[in-house]
């Protein structure tokens, strides 16, 4: 909702299709609520819970993630075919200037922009990656740009082993993407007409105007980007924090001496994702700290325990809490949004990743010196207590993350200003086709000059063969004449 809020504040009338009622709204935002099918939502939670509670090998993990993405595709398909959504894009009287699609492997929904006859932009929750680069011709430079799940320091040159890992990982990612793309094309052809007039699936993929990426170059990796990639890392962070709810504000203000800790494992987390013994361990450690703790917990009727230094909240204004000067530590699942907010406000972290990109996000926190990572499946009291005390007491972590915060904030336009400018730019310039890279319309063979190299190789081979044939012909003529001339000279000598 961050992008929608920015555009509403800029004076645009924004219609947002959501699966749940947003916590924050705006008078210029019209929300169309389409709840997911209950059975599929339950299945999704079950699969995520299985991932969070048990370590599995790479191939099983890949299989599970693929099944989750297929399930998400099904849920997104349900939303697209829902009457409430269809009324927006199938109604001839509906007028929009632009479609911004939250991208989560749902390229079959690109056809909505064609239905509404508007430019198409994407909003992607991560940095530039294989999954979205092809839509705008952004290069995949795998020799020096690690894929999104590799945790390397920004600007660090990969050694041979890391480049090999990156190469193989990129092949796996590209293969997975091709399979998902095949499924997306099938969905697209189901919903949108295939009459020779309406744009084909491939044509829609080739007509993405611009992509917002929730990243910033200071996070790394250092890489080239085409003009149609706009980094808006920290878009969810407000330019000025909102006033906190009264009870939270009082709780934090009273934490001047020892400071406060925020414990939050994600806005979408339910307690079933974490094993009960882990919850017990966390409570035992946090309840014995001298710091006050704000614990985000989904079921306030069944909390882990009662302690004078802990308050539980079903929903929290996370960004505003992290901005409070008395907040000294963030215990997080290392989701992309939470890590970005902590980095922006210069708050060190203890990461307890559960699944997905969280493992690599947590590894990057450790690599960058912003905090420590613990294995949530094998968590002990001593490990958690040590990690909390280490990050709180050792200035190394706070100094590193605060130095990063200064770099992260130092930009010509804030993330919100970038969203406002580039959205208006695409609307003003009717899709901004002049920004499109030629790479969008090139296949792999053309993009890496295989056809050019092959042509030069063939021509060189032909020239080489012609040269060799000529050389052999000339040499044979020379050798053929050489014995005759030599014999005649000998005969002349004898006669003399």
GROMACS .gro file of C-alpha atoms in nm:
model
  496
    1UNK     CA    1   0.000   0.000   0.000
    2UNK     CA    2   0.300   0.232   0.030
    3UNK     CA    3   0.307   0.320  -0.342
    4UNK     CA    4  -0.070   0.372  -0.347
    5UNK     CA    5  -0.051   0.602  -0.044
    6UNK     CA    6   0.221   0.815  -0.205
    7UNK     CA    7   0.016   0.854  -0.523
    8UNK     CA    8  -0.296   0.942  -0.325
    9UNK     CA    9  -0.102   1.208  -0.136
   10UNK     CA   10   0.008   1.342  -0.477
   11UNK     CA   11  -0.356   1.398  -0.569
   12UNK     CA   12  -0.424   1.084  -0.775
   13UNK     CA   13  -0.741   0.884  -0.729
   14UNK     CA   14  -0.617   0.531  -0.665
   15UNK     CA   15  -0.810   0.204  -0.684
   16UNK     CA   16  -0.638  -0.084  -0.507
   17UNK     CA   17  -0.738  -0.451  -0.526
   18UNK     CA   18  -0.653  -0.614  -0.191
   19UNK     CA   19  -0.700  -0.951  -0.022
   20UNK     CA   20  -0.741  -0.801   0.325
   21UNK     CA   21  -0.845  -0.461   0.458
   22UNK     CA   22  -0.534  -0.241   0.489
   23UNK     CA   23  -0.446  -0.101   0.831
   24UNK     CA   24  -0.374   0.243   0.687
   25UNK     CA   25  -0.597   0.411   0.430
   26UNK     CA   26  -0.647   0.743   0.252
   27UNK     CA   27  -0.954   0.931   0.134
   28UNK     CA   28  -0.834   0.914  -0.228
   29UNK     CA   29  -0.783   0.536  -0.213
   30UNK     CA   30  -1.071   0.312  -0.315
   31UNK     CA   31  -1.011  -0.045  -0.199
   32UNK     CA   32  -1.168  -0.344  -0.372
   33UNK     CA   33  -1.160  -0.631  -0.122
   34UNK     CA   34  -1.133  -0.982  -0.268
   35UNK     CA   35  -1.065  -1.232   0.013
   36UNK     CA   36  -0.884  -1.551  -0.092
   37UNK     CA   37  -1.070  -1.882  -0.107
   38UNK     CA   38  -1.065  -2.019   0.250
   39UNK     CA   39  -0.943  -2.367   0.154
   40UNK     CA   40  -0.654  -2.232  -0.052
   41UNK     CA   41  -0.557  -1.984   0.217
   42UNK     CA   42  -0.552  -2.265   0.474
   43UNK     CA   43  -0.340  -2.477   0.239
   44UNK     CA   44  -0.095  -2.188   0.195
   45UNK     CA   45  -0.060  -2.140   0.571
   46UNK     CA   46  -0.008  -2.514   0.616
   47UNK     CA   47   0.274  -2.526   0.362
   48UNK     CA   48   0.442  -2.216   0.504
   49UNK     CA   49   0.413  -2.361   0.854
   50UNK     CA   50   0.583  -2.682   0.735
   51UNK     CA   51   0.869  -2.478   0.589
   52UNK     CA   52   0.909  -2.279   0.909
   53UNK     CA   53   0.908  -2.578   1.144
   54UNK     CA   54   1.140  -2.819   0.967
   55UNK     CA   55   1.473  -2.796   0.786
   56UNK     CA   56   1.463  -2.978   0.454
   57UNK     CA   57   1.721  -3.042   0.186
   58UNK     CA   58   1.768  -2.815  -0.114
   59UNK     CA   59   1.567  -3.018  -0.366
   60UNK     CA   60   1.273  -3.075  -0.132
   61UNK     CA   61   1.282  -2.707  -0.046
   62UNK     CA   62   1.277  -2.615  -0.415
   63UNK     CA   63   0.984  -2.847  -0.473
   64UNK     CA   64   0.789  -2.695  -0.184
   65UNK     CA   65   0.858  -2.339  -0.296
   66UNK     CA   66   0.743  -2.426  -0.646
   67UNK     CA   67   0.421  -2.576  -0.512
   68UNK     CA   68   0.365  -2.262  -0.302
   69UNK     CA   69   0.416  -2.038  -0.606
   70UNK     CA   70   0.173  -2.251  -0.807
   71UNK     CA   71  -0.080  -2.217  -0.525
   72UNK     CA   72  -0.026  -1.839  -0.521
   73UNK     CA   73  -0.083  -1.838  -0.897
   74UNK     CA   74  -0.414  -2.018  -0.844
   75UNK     CA   75  -0.518  -1.765  -0.579
   76UNK     CA   76  -0.419  -1.475  -0.805
   77UNK     CA   77  -0.618  -1.636  -1.085
   78UNK     CA   78  -0.922  -1.656  -0.857
   79UNK     CA   79  -0.886  -1.285  -0.783
   80UNK     CA   80  -0.854  -1.196  -1.152
   81UNK     CA   81  -1.170  -1.387  -1.240
   82UNK     CA   82  -1.364  -1.256  -0.940
   83UNK     CA   83  -1.662  -1.045  -1.044
   84UNK     CA   84  -1.549  -0.751  -0.830
   85UNK     CA   85  -1.216  -0.735  -1.013
   86UNK     CA   86  -1.360  -0.816  -1.355
   87UNK     CA   87  -1.598  -0.520  -1.324
   88UNK     CA   88  -1.294  -0.292  -1.320
   89UNK     CA   89  -1.124  -0.416  -1.635
   90UNK     CA   90  -1.424  -0.548  -1.831
   91UNK     CA   91  -1.637  -0.236  -1.793
   92UNK     CA   92  -1.600  -0.011  -2.103
   93UNK     CA   93  -1.690   0.292  -1.892
   94UNK     CA   94  -1.397   0.243  -1.654
   95UNK     CA   95  -1.120   0.496  -1.716
   96UNK     CA   96  -0.771   0.468  -1.570
   97UNK     CA   97  -0.442   0.637  -1.661
   98UNK     CA   98  -0.210   0.360  -1.543
   99UNK     CA   99  -0.195   0.007  -1.402
  100UNK     CA  100   0.068  -0.068  -1.135
  101UNK     CA  101   0.078  -0.441  -1.069
  102UNK     CA  102   0.231  -0.582  -0.753
  103UNK     CA  103   0.447  -0.853  -0.906
  104UNK     CA  104   0.462  -1.197  -0.751
  105UNK     CA  105   0.503  -1.432  -1.049
  106UNK     CA  106   0.161  -1.321  -1.177
  107UNK     CA  107   0.251  -1.207  -1.528
  108UNK     CA  108  -0.078  -1.349  -1.659
  109UNK     CA  109  -0.242  -1.043  -1.499
  110UNK     CA  110  -0.055  -0.810  -1.738
  111UNK     CA  111  -0.358  -0.832  -1.966
  112UNK     CA  112  -0.552  -0.606  -1.729
  113UNK     CA  113  -0.352  -0.309  -1.862
  114UNK     CA  114  -0.444  -0.402  -2.220
  115UNK     CA  115  -0.811  -0.428  -2.121
  116UNK     CA  116  -0.795  -0.079  -1.969
  117UNK     CA  117  -0.578   0.055  -2.253
  118UNK     CA  118  -0.318   0.197  -2.013
  119UNK     CA  119   0.059   0.170  -1.965
  120UNK     CA  120   0.176  -0.106  -1.730
  121UNK     CA  121   0.420  -0.068  -1.442
  122UNK     CA  122   0.532  -0.329  -1.189
  123UNK     CA  123   0.611  -0.301  -0.820
  124UNK     CA  124   0.859  -0.568  -0.704
  125UNK     CA  125   0.938  -0.625  -0.336
  126UNK     CA  126   1.308  -0.705  -0.391
  127UNK     CA  127   1.605  -0.573  -0.587
  128UNK     CA  128   1.657  -0.627  -0.961
  129UNK     CA  129   1.652  -1.003  -1.020
  130UNK     CA  130   1.622  -1.261  -1.297
  131UNK     CA  131   1.246  -1.282  -1.237
  132UNK     CA  132   1.182  -0.923  -1.349
  133UNK     CA  133   1.488  -0.815  -1.546
  134UNK     CA  134   1.370  -0.959  -1.878
  135UNK     CA  135   1.054  -0.745  -1.877
  136UNK     CA  136   1.258  -0.426  -1.924
  137UNK     CA  137   1.579  -0.566  -2.071
  138UNK     CA  138   1.782  -0.530  -1.753
  139UNK     CA  139   2.104  -0.734  -1.792
  140UNK     CA  140   2.170  -1.045  -1.582
  141UNK     CA  141   2.544  -1.005  -1.529
  142UNK     CA  142   2.606  -1.332  -1.345
  143UNK     CA  143   2.987  -1.301  -1.361
  144UNK     CA  144   2.986  -1.021  -1.103
  145UNK     CA  145   2.625  -0.975  -0.986
  146UNK     CA  146   2.523  -1.242  -0.731
  147UNK     CA  147   2.166  -1.369  -0.744
  148UNK     CA  148   1.924  -1.248  -0.479
  149UNK     CA  149   1.979  -1.542  -0.240
  150UNK     CA  150   2.356  -1.496  -0.211
  151UNK     CA  151   2.481  -1.294   0.085
  152UNK     CA  152   2.788  -1.097  -0.022
  153UNK     CA  153   2.921  -0.759   0.084
  154UNK     CA  154   2.824  -0.483  -0.164
  155UNK     CA  155   3.099  -0.445  -0.424
  156UNK     CA  156   3.282  -0.763  -0.322
  157UNK     CA  157   3.428  -0.956  -0.613
  158UNK     CA  158   3.315  -1.318  -0.621
  159UNK     CA  159   3.583  -1.586  -0.611
  160UNK     CA  160   3.568  -1.892  -0.837
  161UNK     CA  161   3.355  -2.100  -0.598
  162UNK     CA  162   3.108  -1.814  -0.554
  163UNK     CA  163   3.088  -1.753  -0.929
  164UNK     CA  164   3.026  -2.124  -0.981
  165UNK     CA  165   2.752  -2.117  -0.717
  166UNK     CA  166   2.604  -1.806  -0.878
  167UNK     CA  167   2.617  -1.962  -1.225
  168UNK     CA  168   2.442  -2.284  -1.118
  169UNK     CA  169   2.195  -2.095  -0.899
  170UNK     CA  170   2.107  -1.867  -1.189
  171UNK     CA  171   2.040  -2.168  -1.412
  172UNK     CA  172   1.803  -2.312  -1.149
  173UNK     CA  173   1.627  -1.976  -1.106
  174UNK     CA  174   1.589  -1.930  -1.482
  175UNK     CA  175   1.456  -2.284  -1.522
  176UNK     CA  176   1.202  -2.231  -1.244
  177UNK     CA  177   1.101  -1.902  -1.401
  178UNK     CA  178   1.049  -2.065  -1.741
  179UNK     CA  179   0.820  -2.327  -1.586
  180UNK     CA  180   0.619  -2.058  -1.406
  181UNK     CA  181   0.610  -1.853  -1.725
  182UNK     CA  182   0.459  -2.148  -1.911
  183UNK     CA  183   0.187  -2.173  -1.644
  184UNK     CA  184   0.128  -1.796  -1.661
  185UNK     CA  185   0.082  -1.811  -2.037
  186UNK     CA  186  -0.179  -2.083  -1.991
  187UNK     CA  187  -0.368  -1.867  -1.737
  188UNK     CA  188  -0.342  -1.561  -1.963
  189UNK     CA  189  -0.494  -1.747  -2.256
  190UNK     CA  190  -0.777  -1.867  -2.033
  191UNK     CA  191  -0.884  -1.519  -1.927
  192UNK     CA  192  -0.799  -1.287  -2.215
  193UNK     CA  193  -0.917  -1.320  -2.578
  194UNK     CA  194  -0.696  -1.482  -2.837
  195UNK     CA  195  -0.855  -1.312  -3.139
  196UNK     CA  196  -0.551  -1.174  -3.318
  197UNK     CA  197  -0.638  -0.820  -3.204
  198UNK     CA  198  -0.589  -0.837  -2.827
  199UNK     CA  199  -0.217  -0.838  -2.734
  200UNK     CA  200  -0.063  -1.181  -2.689
  201UNK     CA  201   0.103  -1.285  -2.366
  202UNK     CA  202   0.450  -1.226  -2.513
  203UNK     CA  203   0.349  -0.883  -2.642
  204UNK     CA  204   0.231  -0.781  -2.296
  205UNK     CA  205   0.556  -0.902  -2.140
  206UNK     CA  206   0.742  -0.682  -2.391
  207UNK     CA  207   0.542  -0.372  -2.298
  208UNK     CA  208   0.620  -0.313  -1.932
  209UNK     CA  209   0.697   0.059  -1.901
  210UNK     CA  210   0.885   0.065  -1.571
  211UNK     CA  211   0.954  -0.142  -1.259
  212UNK     CA  212   0.979  -0.013  -0.902
  213UNK     CA  213   1.225  -0.226  -0.701
  214UNK     CA  214   1.227  -0.213  -0.322
  215UNK     CA  215   1.605  -0.182  -0.304
  216UNK     CA  216   1.890   0.070  -0.299
  217UNK     CA  217   2.239   0.035  -0.441
  218UNK     CA  218   2.395   0.079  -0.096
  219UNK     CA  219   2.245  -0.258   0.002
  220UNK     CA  220   2.422  -0.422  -0.290
  221UNK     CA  221   2.494  -0.580  -0.518
  222UNK     CA  222   2.657  -0.308  -0.725
  223UNK     CA  223   2.519  -0.361  -1.073
  224UNK     CA  224   2.412  -0.181  -1.393
  225UNK     CA  225   2.042  -0.099  -1.434
  226UNK     CA  226   1.848   0.027  -1.735
  227UNK     CA  227   1.647   0.353  -1.695
  228UNK     CA  228   1.322   0.154  -1.658
  229UNK     CA  229   1.444   0.008  -1.325
  230UNK     CA  230   1.375   0.257  -1.045
  231UNK     CA  231   1.499   0.168  -0.697
  232UNK     CA  232   1.268   0.281  -0.417
  233UNK     CA  233   1.424   0.103  -0.121
  234UNK     CA  234   1.257   0.209   0.204
  235UNK     CA  235   0.936   0.323   0.033
  236UNK     CA  236   0.739   0.212   0.339
  237UNK     CA  237   0.945   0.441   0.566
  238UNK     CA  238   0.773   0.773   0.628
  239UNK     CA  239   0.962   1.098   0.583
  240UNK     CA  240   0.843   1.189   0.932
  241UNK     CA  241   0.720   0.924   1.180
  242UNK     CA  242   0.354   0.936   1.278
  243UNK     CA  243   0.265   0.980   1.646
  244UNK     CA  244   0.262   0.643   1.821
  245UNK     CA  245  -0.047   0.500   1.993
  246UNK     CA  246  -0.060   0.638   2.346
  247UNK     CA  247   0.020   0.313   2.528
  248UNK     CA  248   0.316   0.230   2.303
  249UNK     CA  249   0.448   0.586   2.324
  250UNK     CA  250   0.432   0.580   2.705
  251UNK     CA  251   0.596   0.236   2.717
  252UNK     CA  252   0.888   0.352   2.500
  253UNK     CA  253   0.926   0.687   2.674
  254UNK     CA  254   0.961   0.500   3.003
  255UNK     CA  255   1.251   0.299   2.857
  256UNK     CA  256   1.513   0.575   2.870
  257UNK     CA  257   1.751   0.402   3.110
  258UNK     CA  258   1.782   0.052   2.963
  259UNK     CA  259   1.614   0.100   2.627
  260UNK     CA  260   1.348  -0.109   2.455
  261UNK     CA  261   1.337  -0.409   2.221
  262UNK     CA  262   1.092  -0.477   1.941
  263UNK     CA  263   1.017  -0.845   1.875
  264UNK     CA  264   0.823  -0.897   1.553
  265UNK     CA  265   0.831  -1.195   1.318
  266UNK     CA  266   0.632  -1.036   1.038
  267UNK     CA  267   0.292  -0.880   0.980
  268UNK     CA  268   0.154  -1.195   0.820
  269UNK     CA  269   0.286  -1.439   1.079
  270UNK     CA  270   0.055  -1.660   1.281
  271UNK     CA  271   0.173  -1.834   1.597
  272UNK     CA  272   0.132  -2.176   1.436
  273UNK     CA  273   0.442  -2.107   1.223
  274UNK     CA  274   0.666  -2.139   1.530
  275UNK     CA  275   0.705  -2.444   1.751
  276UNK     CA  276   0.569  -2.400   2.107
  277UNK     CA  277   0.905  -2.478   2.268
  278UNK     CA  278   1.064  -2.193   2.069
  279UNK     CA  279   0.796  -1.952   2.192
  280UNK     CA  280   0.862  -2.071   2.546
  281UNK     CA  281   1.236  -2.013   2.505
  282UNK     CA  282   1.183  -1.663   2.367
  283UNK     CA  283   0.948  -1.569   2.651
  284UNK     CA  284   1.185  -1.700   2.919
  285UNK     CA  285   1.470  -1.490   2.783
  286UNK     CA  286   1.274  -1.172   2.710
  287UNK     CA  287   1.088  -1.173   3.041
  288UNK     CA  288   1.419  -1.174   3.231
  289UNK     CA  289   1.570  -0.876   3.051
  290UNK     CA  290   1.595  -0.531   3.204
  291UNK     CA  291   1.482  -0.380   2.872
  292UNK     CA  292   1.115  -0.326   2.793
  293UNK     CA  293   0.985  -0.543   2.507
  294UNK     CA  294   0.711  -0.483   2.251
  295UNK     CA  295   0.605  -0.824   2.121
  296UNK     CA  296   0.389  -0.848   1.808
  297UNK     CA  297   0.152  -1.141   1.872
  298UNK     CA  298  -0.154  -1.241   1.670
  299UNK     CA  299  -0.373  -1.392   1.946
  300UNK     CA  300  -0.405  -1.159   2.245
  301UNK     CA  301  -0.632  -1.407   2.427
  302UNK     CA  302  -0.353  -1.664   2.437
  303UNK     CA  303  -0.020  -1.490   2.490
  304UNK     CA  304   0.308  -1.672   2.571
  305UNK     CA  305   0.306  -1.541   2.929
  306UNK     CA  306   0.276  -1.237   3.151
  307UNK     CA  307   0.573  -1.019   3.236
  308UNK     CA  308   0.599  -0.663   3.361
  309UNK     CA  309   0.849  -0.568   3.090
  310UNK     CA  310   0.649  -0.709   2.794
  311UNK     CA  311   0.345  -0.570   2.613
  312UNK     CA  312   0.175  -0.768   2.334
  313UNK     CA  313   0.023  -0.605   2.028
  314UNK     CA  314  -0.177  -0.768   1.749
  315UNK     CA  315  -0.075  -0.490   1.511
  316UNK     CA  316   0.212  -0.244   1.544
  317UNK     CA  317   0.326   0.065   1.352
  318UNK     CA  318   0.666  -0.097   1.305
  319UNK     CA  319   0.834   0.187   1.117
  320UNK     CA  320   0.727   0.444   1.377
  321UNK     CA  321   0.846   0.225   1.665
  322UNK     CA  322   1.187   0.168   1.504
  323UNK     CA  323   1.221   0.547   1.469
  324UNK     CA  324   1.190   0.597   1.847
  325UNK     CA  325   1.525   0.696   2.007
  326UNK     CA  326   1.481   0.451   2.296
  327UNK     CA  327   1.446   0.148   2.065
  328UNK     CA  328   1.782  -0.033   2.093
  329UNK     CA  329   1.726  -0.372   1.926
  330UNK     CA  330   1.500  -0.534   1.668
  331UNK     CA  331   1.443  -0.911   1.689
  332UNK     CA  332   1.310  -0.998   1.346
  333UNK     CA  333   1.238  -1.283   1.105
  334UNK     CA  334   1.449  -1.085   0.854
  335UNK     CA  335   1.173  -1.004   0.610
  336UNK     CA  336   1.280  -0.756   0.344
  337UNK     CA  337   1.057  -0.475   0.470
  338UNK     CA  338   1.154  -0.502   0.836
  339UNK     CA  339   1.526  -0.522   0.763
  340UNK     CA  340   1.503  -0.212   0.540
  341UNK     CA  341   1.321  -0.017   0.813
  342UNK     CA  342   1.577  -0.116   1.077
  343UNK     CA  343   1.862  -0.022   0.845
  344UNK     CA  344   1.700   0.314   0.768
  345UNK     CA  345   1.664   0.398   1.137
  346UNK     CA  346   2.002   0.254   1.234
  347UNK     CA  347   1.870  -0.018   1.467
  348UNK     CA  348   2.083  -0.336   1.505
  349UNK     CA  349   1.913  -0.674   1.473
  350UNK     CA  350   1.896  -1.032   1.593
  351UNK     CA  351   1.754  -1.235   1.304
  352UNK     CA  352   1.543  -1.550   1.338
  353UNK     CA  353   1.469  -1.640   0.973
  354UNK     CA  354   1.189  -1.886   0.902
  355UNK     CA  355   1.171  -1.943   0.524
  356UNK     CA  356   1.196  -1.787   0.180
  357UNK     CA  357   1.426  -1.490   0.129
  358UNK     CA  358   1.460  -1.448   0.505
  359UNK     CA  359   1.765  -1.676   0.524
  360UNK     CA  360   1.960  -1.468   0.274
  361UNK     CA  361   1.838  -1.141   0.430
  362UNK     CA  362   1.959  -1.260   0.770
  363UNK     CA  363   2.292  -1.369   0.624
  364UNK     CA  364   2.334  -1.021   0.473
  365UNK     CA  365   2.264  -0.865   0.814
  366UNK     CA  366   2.548  -1.073   0.961
  367UNK     CA  367   2.785  -1.016   0.666
  368UNK     CA  368   2.731  -0.641   0.686
  369UNK     CA  369   2.784  -0.633   1.063
  370UNK     CA  370   2.433  -0.512   1.148
  371UNK     CA  371   2.352  -0.796   1.386
  372UNK     CA  372   2.350  -1.170   1.450
  373UNK     CA  373   2.151  -1.465   1.317
  374UNK     CA  374   2.014  -1.761   1.514
  375UNK     CA  375   1.860  -2.090   1.403
  376UNK     CA  376   1.499  -2.068   1.518
  377UNK     CA  377   1.456  -2.447   1.499
  378UNK     CA  378   1.739  -2.516   1.745
  379UNK     CA  379   1.711  -2.207   1.961
  380UNK     CA  380   1.828  -2.229   2.322
  381UNK     CA  381   1.799  -1.985   2.611
  382UNK     CA  382   2.175  -1.933   2.622
  383UNK     CA  383   2.203  -1.864   2.249
  384UNK     CA  384   1.925  -1.607   2.246
  385UNK     CA  385   2.043  -1.440   2.568
  386UNK     CA  386   2.400  -1.416   2.437
  387UNK     CA  387   2.292  -1.276   2.098
  388UNK     CA  388   2.071  -1.010   2.257
  389UNK     CA  389   2.339  -0.901   2.505
  390UNK     CA  390   2.613  -0.905   2.239
  391UNK     CA  391   2.421  -0.681   1.999
  392UNK     CA  392   2.304  -0.449   2.279
  393UNK     CA  393   2.643  -0.409   2.448
  394UNK     CA  394   2.889  -0.425   2.158
  395UNK     CA  395   2.890  -0.088   1.974
  396UNK     CA  396   3.020  -0.260   1.660
  397UNK     CA  397   2.670  -0.348   1.537
  398UNK     CA  398   2.504  -0.014   1.609
  399UNK     CA  399   2.791   0.183   1.456
  400UNK     CA  400   2.782  -0.028   1.138
  401UNK     CA  401   2.408  -0.002   1.087
  402UNK     CA  402   2.405   0.370   1.167
  403UNK     CA  403   2.683   0.430   0.915
  404UNK     CA  404   2.474   0.241   0.660
  405UNK     CA  405   2.169   0.448   0.759
  406UNK     CA  406   2.355   0.766   0.665
  407UNK     CA  407   2.445   0.623   0.324
  408UNK     CA  408   2.096   0.482   0.271
  409UNK     CA  409   1.930   0.818   0.333
  410UNK     CA  410   2.177   1.017   0.119
  411UNK     CA  411   2.000   1.031  -0.219
  412UNK     CA  412   1.882   1.304  -0.458
  413UNK     CA  413   1.517   1.201  -0.419
  414UNK     CA  414   1.351   1.013  -0.138
  415UNK     CA  415   1.183   0.684  -0.226
  416UNK     CA  416   0.846   0.856  -0.209
  417UNK     CA  417   0.956   1.141  -0.433
  418UNK     CA  418   1.090   0.887  -0.683
  419UNK     CA  419   0.757   0.703  -0.692
  420UNK     CA  420   0.567   1.028  -0.747
  421UNK     CA  421   0.799   1.158  -1.019
  422UNK     CA  422   0.835   0.840  -1.224
  423UNK     CA  423   0.468   0.749  -1.206
  424UNK     CA  424   0.374   1.093  -1.337
  425UNK     CA  425   0.652   1.065  -1.597
  426UNK     CA  426   0.511   0.742  -1.740
  427UNK     CA  427   0.159   0.888  -1.747
  428UNK     CA  428   0.275   1.214  -1.908
  429UNK     CA  429   0.471   1.029  -2.175
  430UNK     CA  430   0.204   0.769  -2.252
  431UNK     CA  431   0.403   0.469  -2.133
  432UNK     CA  432   0.751   0.617  -2.191
  433UNK     CA  433   0.834   0.376  -2.473
  434UNK     CA  434   1.153   0.572  -2.538
  435UNK     CA  435   1.297   0.426  -2.215
  436UNK     CA  436   1.267   0.067  -2.332
  437UNK     CA  437   1.590  -0.124  -2.382
  438UNK     CA  438   1.634  -0.305  -2.717
  439UNK     CA  439   1.723  -0.613  -2.513
  440UNK     CA  440   1.350  -0.664  -2.446
  441UNK     CA  441   1.303  -0.775  -2.808
  442UNK     CA  442   1.619  -0.989  -2.834
  443UNK     CA  443   1.647  -1.358  -2.762
  444UNK     CA  444   1.934  -1.516  -2.570
  445UNK     CA  445   2.135  -1.593  -2.883
  446UNK     CA  446   2.115  -1.232  -2.998
  447UNK     CA  447   2.172  -1.081  -2.653
  448UNK     CA  448   2.511  -1.250  -2.605
  449UNK     CA  449   2.609  -1.224  -2.973
  450UNK     CA  450   2.617  -1.600  -3.030
  451UNK     CA  451   2.485  -1.545  -3.383
  452UNK     CA  452   2.756  -1.283  -3.451
  453UNK     CA  453   3.030  -1.501  -3.305
  454UNK     CA  454   2.901  -1.804  -3.498
  455UNK     CA  455   2.885  -1.603  -3.822
  456UNK     CA  456   3.239  -1.473  -3.773
  457UNK     CA  457   3.352  -1.826  -3.692
  458UNK     CA  458   3.191  -1.967  -4.006
  459UNK     CA  459   3.330  -1.686  -4.224
  460UNK     CA  460   3.673  -1.728  -4.066
  461UNK     CA  461   3.656  -2.102  -4.124
  462UNK     CA  462   3.557  -2.052  -4.490
  463UNK     CA  463   3.839  -1.800  -4.542
  464UNK     CA  464   4.078  -2.040  -4.372
  465UNK     CA  465   3.967  -2.328  -4.595
  466UNK     CA  466   3.996  -2.112  -4.909
  467UNK     CA  467   4.341  -1.997  -4.800
  468UNK     CA  468   4.451  -2.355  -4.733
  469UNK     CA  469   4.316  -2.472  -5.069
  470UNK     CA  470   4.497  -2.188  -5.248
  471UNK     CA  471   4.814  -2.258  -5.054
  472UNK     CA  472   4.794  -2.628  -5.138
  473UNK     CA  473   4.728  -2.550  -5.505
  474UNK     CA  474   5.021  -2.307  -5.531
  475UNK     CA  475   5.250  -2.541  -5.340
  476UNK     CA  476   5.154  -2.834  -5.562
  477UNK     CA  477   5.233  -2.626  -5.872
  478UNK     CA  478   5.572  -2.533  -5.730
  479UNK     CA  479   5.653  -2.890  -5.633
  480UNK     CA  480   5.529  -3.019  -5.968
  481UNK     CA  481   5.764  -2.789  -6.162
  482UNK     CA  482   6.060  -2.823  -5.928
  483UNK     CA  483   6.181  -3.177  -6.034
  484UNK     CA  484   6.165  -3.094  -6.408
  485UNK     CA  485   6.374  -2.780  -6.379
  486UNK     CA  486   6.624  -2.959  -6.156
  487UNK     CA  487   6.658  -3.253  -6.403
  488UNK     CA  488   6.712  -3.028  -6.708
  489UNK     CA  489   6.991  -2.839  -6.531
  490UNK     CA  490   7.171  -3.169  -6.455
  491UNK     CA  491   7.149  -3.279  -6.819
  492UNK     CA  492   7.302  -2.951  -6.933
  493UNK     CA  493   7.596  -3.002  -6.695
  494UNK     CA  494   7.663  -3.355  -6.834
  495UNK     CA  495   7.667  -3.236  -7.196
  496UNK     CA  496   7.926  -2.975  -7.109
   0.00000   0.00000   0.00000
